[in-house]
Amino acid sequence: MEVIGKILSRVGVERDVLIASLTCRKWREAYRKHLHTLSFNVAHDSRVYCDLPTADLEALIAKTLFQTSGVKRLSILMNSKHKFSSGSIVGWLFFVRETLLELFYKVSTSPSINVLDICGGQRLETLSLCECTIKGVEPNFQRFPCLTSLSLRRVSISAEDLNSLLLAFPKLERLELSNPIIRAINDAVDSVNITIKLRCPTIKSLILKDVDQSKFILENGCIECVDVNHCYFGSFKVSGSNSSRHFKFFKSKAHLLDIEEGDNLELWILIKFLRVPHRLDIWQYFCVFPTAYMENLVLLEIGWDSFDGFWDLVEKVLKYCPNVRKLIVHGTIPKRQDDEFFELFGQHTTSMVETMRKYHHIEVQILYSSDFYSSNPLTDRWLL
């Protein structure tokens, strides 16, 4: 029975699990007693989820869920078409919370509910919330003793509540903020004048996507990996950590980029593209270069979509990274080229050869693309 339950858990998708469970008595019993993963995701079958009236969809989810007895991983990911009854959602979450280890939640309810209050104090290890509002987190709010991974996508929250929330997770190791709506204390949304200052001593991995803030400061004692994607900052600072190993700054911009104690970095990816063609102002990035040499850095990735001064930038970076063994360069080639492009590309190639002669011990890999967003291996991957 447990083997069948594992098979059904790998299937996960509610519709397919139900169909499989109808094959025979043993499969039905395995579904009830040994199913660990269940997913209600509009992306898996948008036709069914969109065509069903909300009341019928609520009944379907309830009937499917209440026949199980040990769900550990639950995904309820709906679109804005359906506004569920808060009573139904509360009932579902209360039913599974004693066994639940992972929750992926994107549901519109009337009235709104506080998922944190319902799921707190249990065994939950992974929590992903999307398109909800978090307000009034108490400073001593500690109800998630086992949570190690938190993802907030398009979540509205104040900087103060965010810090109070992080303190509720004494074992938190991974934090993802994707397109957050950061509010001031008076509930005003003005990212230009709001500073995010995160304090969470247990975080090892920080992932930021589509964050637009004037000032972002991470104070952390054990951060190992920082991954910044499609973000804009007036200033970005990582301080108080001497354990940083990986730093990625992909298609993002910071007028001031400051990584303190970056001596232990092993992987540094800096891929920045400007919208102005054929112009790269390397002096904007004087703060990218650390004050200390990064002697542990062995792999460096850097990217461009313009030519002017690019290899000067590469040399500046390499001077601070004496032990780099591999350099990966990402570049874009426009689909339409004119004579000016070929002239600039020739000069760019000459500069590349001259630079690599100085660093003949470094393995160089150059990746060209006419459509960087779709072909680059660092393109965003979303759970929701």
Coordinates of C-alpha atoms in Angstrom, one line a residue:
M1 CA 0.0 0.0 0.0
E2 CA 2.8 2.4 0.9
V3 CA 4.4 1.8 -2.5
I4 CA 1.2 2.7 -4.3
G5 CA 0.9 5.7 -2.0
K6 CA 4.3 6.9 -3.1
I7 CA 3.3 6.4 -6.7
L8 CA 0.2 8.6 -6.2
S9 CA 2.2 11.2 -4.3
R10 CA 4.6 11.5 -7.3
V11 CA 1.6 12.1 -9.5
G12 CA 0.4 14.8 -7.1
V13 CA -2.1 16.5 -9.5
E14 CA -5.5 16.1 -8.0
R15 CA -7.3 15.1 -11.2
D16 CA -4.8 12.4 -12.1
V17 CA -4.7 11.1 -8.5
L18 CA -8.4 10.7 -8.4
I19 CA -8.5 8.8 -11.7
A20 CA -5.7 6.5 -10.6
S21 CA -7.4 5.8 -7.3
L22 CA -10.5 4.5 -9.0
T23 CA -8.7 1.6 -10.7
C24 CA -9.2 -0.9 -7.8
R25 CA -9.7 -1.2 -4.1
K26 CA -6.0 -1.3 -3.2
W27 CA -5.4 2.0 -5.0
R28 CA -8.4 3.6 -3.3
E29 CA -7.1 2.5 0.1
A30 CA -3.6 3.7 -0.7
Y31 CA -5.1 7.1 -1.7
R32 CA -6.9 7.4 1.6
K33 CA -4.0 6.2 3.9
H34 CA -0.7 6.8 2.1
L35 CA -1.1 9.8 -0.2
H36 CA 1.5 12.4 0.9
T37 CA 1.4 15.0 -2.0
L38 CA -1.7 16.7 -3.4
S39 CA -1.9 19.7 -5.8
F40 CA -4.8 21.8 -6.8
N41 CA -3.1 24.0 -9.4
V42 CA -5.0 26.0 -12.1
A43 CA -1.9 25.7 -14.3
H44 CA -2.3 21.9 -14.5
D45 CA -5.8 22.0 -15.9
S46 CA -7.0 25.6 -16.5
R47 CA -10.0 24.5 -18.4
V48 CA -11.5 22.5 -15.5
Y49 CA -10.6 25.0 -12.8
C50 CA -11.9 28.0 -14.8
D51 CA -15.1 26.4 -16.0
L52 CA -16.2 25.1 -12.7
P53 CA -18.3 27.5 -10.5
T54 CA -16.5 28.5 -7.3
A55 CA -19.0 26.5 -5.1
D56 CA -18.4 23.3 -7.1
L57 CA -14.7 23.8 -7.0
E58 CA -14.8 24.2 -3.3
A59 CA -16.8 21.0 -3.0
L60 CA -14.3 19.1 -5.2
I61 CA -11.3 20.2 -3.2
A62 CA -13.0 19.4 0.1
K63 CA -14.1 16.0 -1.0
T64 CA -10.7 15.1 -2.4
L65 CA -8.8 16.4 0.6
F66 CA -11.0 15.0 3.3
Q67 CA -10.6 11.5 2.0
T68 CA -6.8 11.6 2.8
S69 CA -5.2 11.1 6.2
G70 CA -1.6 12.0 5.9
V71 CA -0.9 14.8 3.3
K72 CA 2.5 16.3 3.8
R73 CA 2.8 18.5 0.7
L74 CA -0.2 20.6 -0.3
S75 CA -0.4 23.1 -3.2
I76 CA -3.5 25.2 -3.6
L77 CA -2.7 27.6 -6.4
M78 CA -5.7 29.4 -7.9
N79 CA -6.3 32.5 -10.1
S80 CA -8.3 35.6 -9.3
K81 CA -11.4 34.2 -11.0
H82 CA -12.4 32.3 -7.9
K83 CA -12.9 33.9 -4.5
F84 CA -13.3 31.1 -2.0
S85 CA -15.1 31.1 1.3
S86 CA -12.7 31.8 4.1
G87 CA -14.5 29.1 6.1
S88 CA -13.7 26.5 3.5
I89 CA -10.0 27.4 3.4
V90 CA -9.7 27.4 7.2
G91 CA -11.3 24.0 7.3
W92 CA -8.9 22.5 4.7
L93 CA -5.8 23.9 6.5
F94 CA -7.0 22.8 9.9
F95 CA -7.6 19.3 8.5
V96 CA -4.0 18.9 7.2
R97 CA -1.9 21.0 9.6
E98 CA -0.9 18.2 11.9
T99 CA 0.8 16.3 9.1
L100 CA 1.7 19.1 6.7
L101 CA 5.4 19.8 6.0
E102 CA 5.1 21.9 2.8
L103 CA 2.4 24.4 1.8
F104 CA 2.2 26.4 -1.4
Y105 CA -0.7 28.8 -1.2
K106 CA -2.3 31.3 -3.6
V107 CA -6.0 31.7 -2.9
S108 CA -8.3 34.7 -2.9
T109 CA -10.8 34.5 0.0
S110 CA -13.7 36.5 1.3
P111 CA -13.2 37.7 4.0
S112 CA -9.4 37.4 4.0
I113 CA -7.7 35.0 6.4
N114 CA -4.3 34.8 8.2
V115 CA -2.6 31.6 7.0
L116 CA 0.2 32.2 9.5
D117 CA -2.2 31.9 12.4
I118 CA -3.7 28.7 11.1
C119 CA -0.5 26.9 10.2
G120 CA 1.7 28.1 13.1
G121 CA 3.1 25.9 15.8
Q122 CA 3.1 22.7 13.7
R123 CA 5.6 20.7 11.7
L124 CA 5.6 23.0 8.6
E125 CA 9.1 23.2 7.0
T126 CA 8.3 25.0 3.7
L127 CA 5.9 27.8 3.2
S128 CA 5.2 29.7 0.0
L129 CA 2.6 32.6 0.0
C130 CA 1.5 34.5 -3.1
E131 CA -0.7 37.6 -3.5
C132 CA -1.7 38.2 0.0
T133 CA -1.3 40.9 2.7
I134 CA 0.5 40.4 6.0
K135 CA -0.2 43.1 8.6
G136 CA 0.4 43.6 12.3
V137 CA 3.0 40.9 13.1
E138 CA 3.7 40.8 16.8
P139 CA 7.4 41.3 17.8
N140 CA 7.4 38.1 19.8
F141 CA 5.5 36.1 17.1
Q142 CA 7.3 32.7 17.2
R143 CA 5.0 29.9 15.9
F144 CA 7.1 28.1 13.3
P145 CA 9.8 26.2 15.1
C146 CA 10.5 23.8 12.1
L147 CA 10.2 26.2 9.1
T148 CA 13.4 26.3 7.0
S149 CA 12.2 27.8 3.7
L150 CA 9.9 30.9 3.2
S151 CA 8.8 32.3 -0.1
L152 CA 6.8 35.5 -0.4
R153 CA 5.6 36.4 -3.9
R154 CA 3.6 39.6 -4.6
V155 CA 3.0 39.8 -0.9
S156 CA 2.1 43.2 0.7
I157 CA 4.0 43.8 3.9
S158 CA 5.8 46.5 5.8
A159 CA 9.5 46.4 6.4
E160 CA 8.9 46.3 10.2
D161 CA 6.4 43.4 9.8
L162 CA 8.9 41.5 7.6
N163 CA 11.6 41.6 10.2
S164 CA 9.2 40.6 12.9
L165 CA 8.0 37.7 10.7
L166 CA 11.5 36.5 10.1
L167 CA 12.1 36.3 13.8
A168 CA 9.2 33.8 14.0
F169 CA 11.3 31.2 12.2
P170 CA 14.3 30.2 14.4
K171 CA 15.5 27.7 11.8
L172 CA 14.9 29.7 8.6
E173 CA 17.6 29.0 6.1
R174 CA 16.1 30.1 2.8
L175 CA 14.2 33.3 2.0
E176 CA 12.8 34.3 -1.3
L177 CA 11.2 37.7 -1.9
S178 CA 9.6 38.1 -5.4
N179 CA 8.0 41.4 -6.4
P180 CA 7.1 42.3 -2.8
I181 CA 4.8 45.3 -2.1
I182 CA 6.7 47.0 0.7
R183 CA 4.5 49.4 2.8
A184 CA 5.5 52.2 5.2
I185 CA 4.1 52.2 8.7
N186 CA 1.2 54.3 7.6
D187 CA 0.4 51.7 4.8
A188 CA 1.7 54.0 2.1
V189 CA 3.5 52.2 -0.7
D190 CA 6.6 54.2 -1.8
S191 CA 9.6 52.1 -2.5
V192 CA 11.7 55.1 -3.3
N193 CA 11.8 56.2 0.3
I194 CA 11.6 52.9 2.2
T195 CA 14.7 51.1 3.5
I196 CA 14.6 47.3 3.8
K197 CA 17.0 46.2 6.6
L198 CA 16.8 42.5 7.1
R199 CA 18.1 40.8 10.3
C200 CA 17.9 37.1 10.3
P201 CA 21.0 35.3 11.7
T202 CA 20.0 31.9 10.4
I203 CA 19.5 32.6 6.7
K204 CA 22.0 30.9 4.4
S205 CA 20.3 31.6 1.0
L206 CA 18.6 34.8 -0.1
I207 CA 16.8 35.1 -3.4
L208 CA 15.4 38.5 -4.6
K209 CA 13.3 38.9 -7.8
D210 CA 11.8 42.0 -9.2
V211 CA 12.6 44.1 -6.1
D212 CA 12.6 47.9 -6.5
Q213 CA 13.9 49.6 -3.4
S214 CA 15.9 52.7 -2.6
K215 CA 18.0 50.9 0.0
F216 CA 18.4 47.2 0.9
I217 CA 20.6 46.1 3.8
L218 CA 21.2 42.5 4.8
E219 CA 22.7 42.0 8.2
N220 CA 23.5 38.4 8.6
G221 CA 26.1 36.2 10.2
C222 CA 25.9 33.1 8.1
I223 CA 24.6 34.0 4.6
E224 CA 26.2 31.8 1.9
C225 CA 24.3 32.5 -1.3
V226 CA 22.8 35.8 -2.5
D227 CA 20.8 35.6 -5.8
V228 CA 19.5 38.9 -7.2
N229 CA 17.4 38.8 -10.3
H230 CA 15.8 41.8 -12.2
C231 CA 16.1 44.2 -9.3
Y232 CA 16.8 47.9 -8.9
F233 CA 18.4 49.4 -5.8
G234 CA 19.7 52.8 -4.9
S235 CA 22.1 50.9 -2.7
F236 CA 22.5 47.2 -1.9
K237 CA 24.6 46.1 1.1
V238 CA 25.5 42.8 2.7
S239 CA 27.2 43.1 6.0
G240 CA 28.3 41.1 9.0
S241 CA 28.9 37.8 7.1
N242 CA 32.2 36.1 6.4
S243 CA 30.6 32.9 5.1
S244 CA 29.4 34.2 1.7
R245 CA 30.2 31.8 -1.1
H246 CA 28.0 32.6 -4.0
F247 CA 26.8 36.0 -5.2
K248 CA 24.7 36.5 -8.4
F249 CA 23.7 39.9 -9.7
F250 CA 21.6 39.2 -12.8
K251 CA 20.0 41.9 -15.0
S252 CA 19.9 44.1 -11.9
K253 CA 21.2 47.6 -11.0
A254 CA 22.5 49.2 -7.9
H255 CA 24.1 52.6 -7.8
L256 CA 25.9 51.4 -4.7
L257 CA 26.8 47.8 -4.3
D258 CA 28.7 46.9 -1.1
I259 CA 29.6 43.3 -0.1
E260 CA 31.5 43.4 3.2
E261 CA 33.9 40.6 4.0
G262 CA 33.6 39.0 0.5
D263 CA 37.0 37.2 0.8
N264 CA 35.4 33.8 0.8
L265 CA 33.4 34.2 -2.3
E266 CA 33.8 31.2 -4.7
L267 CA 31.2 32.1 -7.4
W268 CA 30.5 35.7 -8.5
I269 CA 28.1 36.3 -11.3
L270 CA 27.6 39.9 -12.5
I271 CA 25.4 40.2 -15.5
K272 CA 24.1 43.7 -16.1
F273 CA 22.5 45.1 -19.2
L274 CA 21.8 48.7 -20.0
R275 CA 19.0 49.8 -22.4
V276 CA 21.2 52.3 -24.1
P277 CA 22.8 50.5 -27.1
H278 CA 26.6 50.4 -27.5
R279 CA 27.3 52.2 -24.1
L280 CA 28.4 50.7 -20.8
D281 CA 29.4 53.2 -18.1
I282 CA 31.8 51.1 -16.0
W283 CA 32.3 54.0 -13.6
Q284 CA 28.8 53.4 -12.2
Y285 CA 30.1 50.2 -10.8
F286 CA 33.1 51.4 -8.8
C287 CA 31.5 50.1 -5.7
V288 CA 31.1 46.6 -7.2
F289 CA 34.8 46.1 -6.7
P290 CA 35.5 44.9 -3.1
T291 CA 38.0 46.6 -0.9
A292 CA 39.7 43.2 -0.2
Y293 CA 40.9 40.6 -2.7
M294 CA 38.5 37.6 -3.2
E295 CA 41.1 34.9 -3.2
N296 CA 38.7 32.0 -3.0
L297 CA 36.7 33.0 -6.1
V298 CA 37.3 30.3 -8.8
L299 CA 34.3 30.9 -11.2
L300 CA 33.3 34.4 -12.5
E301 CA 30.3 35.0 -14.8
I302 CA 29.8 38.4 -16.4
G303 CA 27.5 39.7 -19.2
W304 CA 27.0 42.6 -21.6
D305 CA 24.7 43.9 -24.3
S306 CA 27.1 46.7 -25.3
F307 CA 30.8 46.9 -26.3
D308 CA 32.3 50.1 -25.0
G309 CA 34.6 49.5 -22.1
F310 CA 33.4 46.0 -21.3
W311 CA 36.8 44.3 -21.3
D312 CA 38.2 47.1 -19.1
L313 CA 35.5 46.2 -16.6
V314 CA 36.5 42.5 -16.9
E315 CA 40.2 43.4 -16.1
K316 CA 39.2 45.5 -13.1
V317 CA 37.2 42.6 -11.7
L318 CA 39.9 40.0 -12.4
K319 CA 42.5 42.1 -10.6
Y320 CA 40.6 41.5 -7.4
C321 CA 40.1 37.8 -8.1
P322 CA 43.6 36.3 -8.5
N323 CA 42.6 32.7 -8.4
V324 CA 39.8 32.6 -10.9
R325 CA 40.1 29.5 -13.0
K326 CA 37.1 29.9 -15.3
L327 CA 35.4 33.0 -16.8
I328 CA 32.0 32.8 -18.5
V329 CA 31.0 35.7 -20.6
H330 CA 27.4 36.2 -21.7
G331 CA 26.7 38.5 -24.7
T332 CA 23.8 39.4 -27.0
I333 CA 23.9 39.8 -30.8
P334 CA 21.1 41.8 -32.3
K335 CA 19.0 40.1 -34.9
R336 CA 19.7 43.0 -37.3
Q337 CA 23.3 44.2 -37.7
D338 CA 24.6 47.2 -39.6
D339 CA 28.1 48.3 -40.6
E340 CA 28.6 50.1 -37.3
F341 CA 27.8 47.0 -35.4
F342 CA 30.4 44.9 -37.3
E343 CA 33.0 47.6 -36.7
L344 CA 32.3 47.7 -33.0
F345 CA 32.2 43.9 -32.8
G346 CA 35.6 43.7 -34.4
Q347 CA 37.0 46.1 -31.9
H348 CA 35.3 44.2 -29.1
T349 CA 36.9 40.9 -30.3
T350 CA 40.4 42.5 -30.5
S351 CA 40.0 43.8 -26.9
M352 CA 38.9 40.3 -25.9
V353 CA 42.0 38.7 -27.4
E354 CA 44.3 41.2 -25.8
T355 CA 42.7 40.7 -22.4
M356 CA 42.9 36.9 -22.6
R357 CA 46.5 37.0 -23.5
K358 CA 47.1 38.5 -20.1
Y359 CA 45.1 35.8 -18.4
H360 CA 46.1 32.7 -20.4
H361 CA 45.7 30.5 -17.3
I362 CA 42.0 31.2 -17.2
E363 CA 39.5 29.0 -19.1
V364 CA 37.2 31.3 -21.0
Q365 CA 33.7 30.4 -22.2
I366 CA 31.8 32.9 -24.3
L367 CA 28.0 32.5 -24.8
Y368 CA 26.3 34.6 -27.5
S369 CA 22.6 34.9 -27.9
S370 CA 20.2 37.0 -29.9
D371 CA 17.5 36.4 -27.3
F372 CA 19.3 36.4 -23.9
Y373 CA 16.1 36.2 -21.8
S374 CA 15.0 32.9 -23.3
S375 CA 18.3 31.1 -23.7
N376 CA 20.3 32.0 -20.6
P377 CA 20.5 29.1 -18.1
L378 CA 20.0 31.7 -15.2
T379 CA 16.5 32.6 -16.4
D380 CA 14.0 32.7 -13.5
R381 CA 12.3 29.5 -12.4
W382 CA 9.0 30.1 -10.5
L383 CA 7.3 27.7 -8.2
L384 CA 4.0 29.4 -8.4

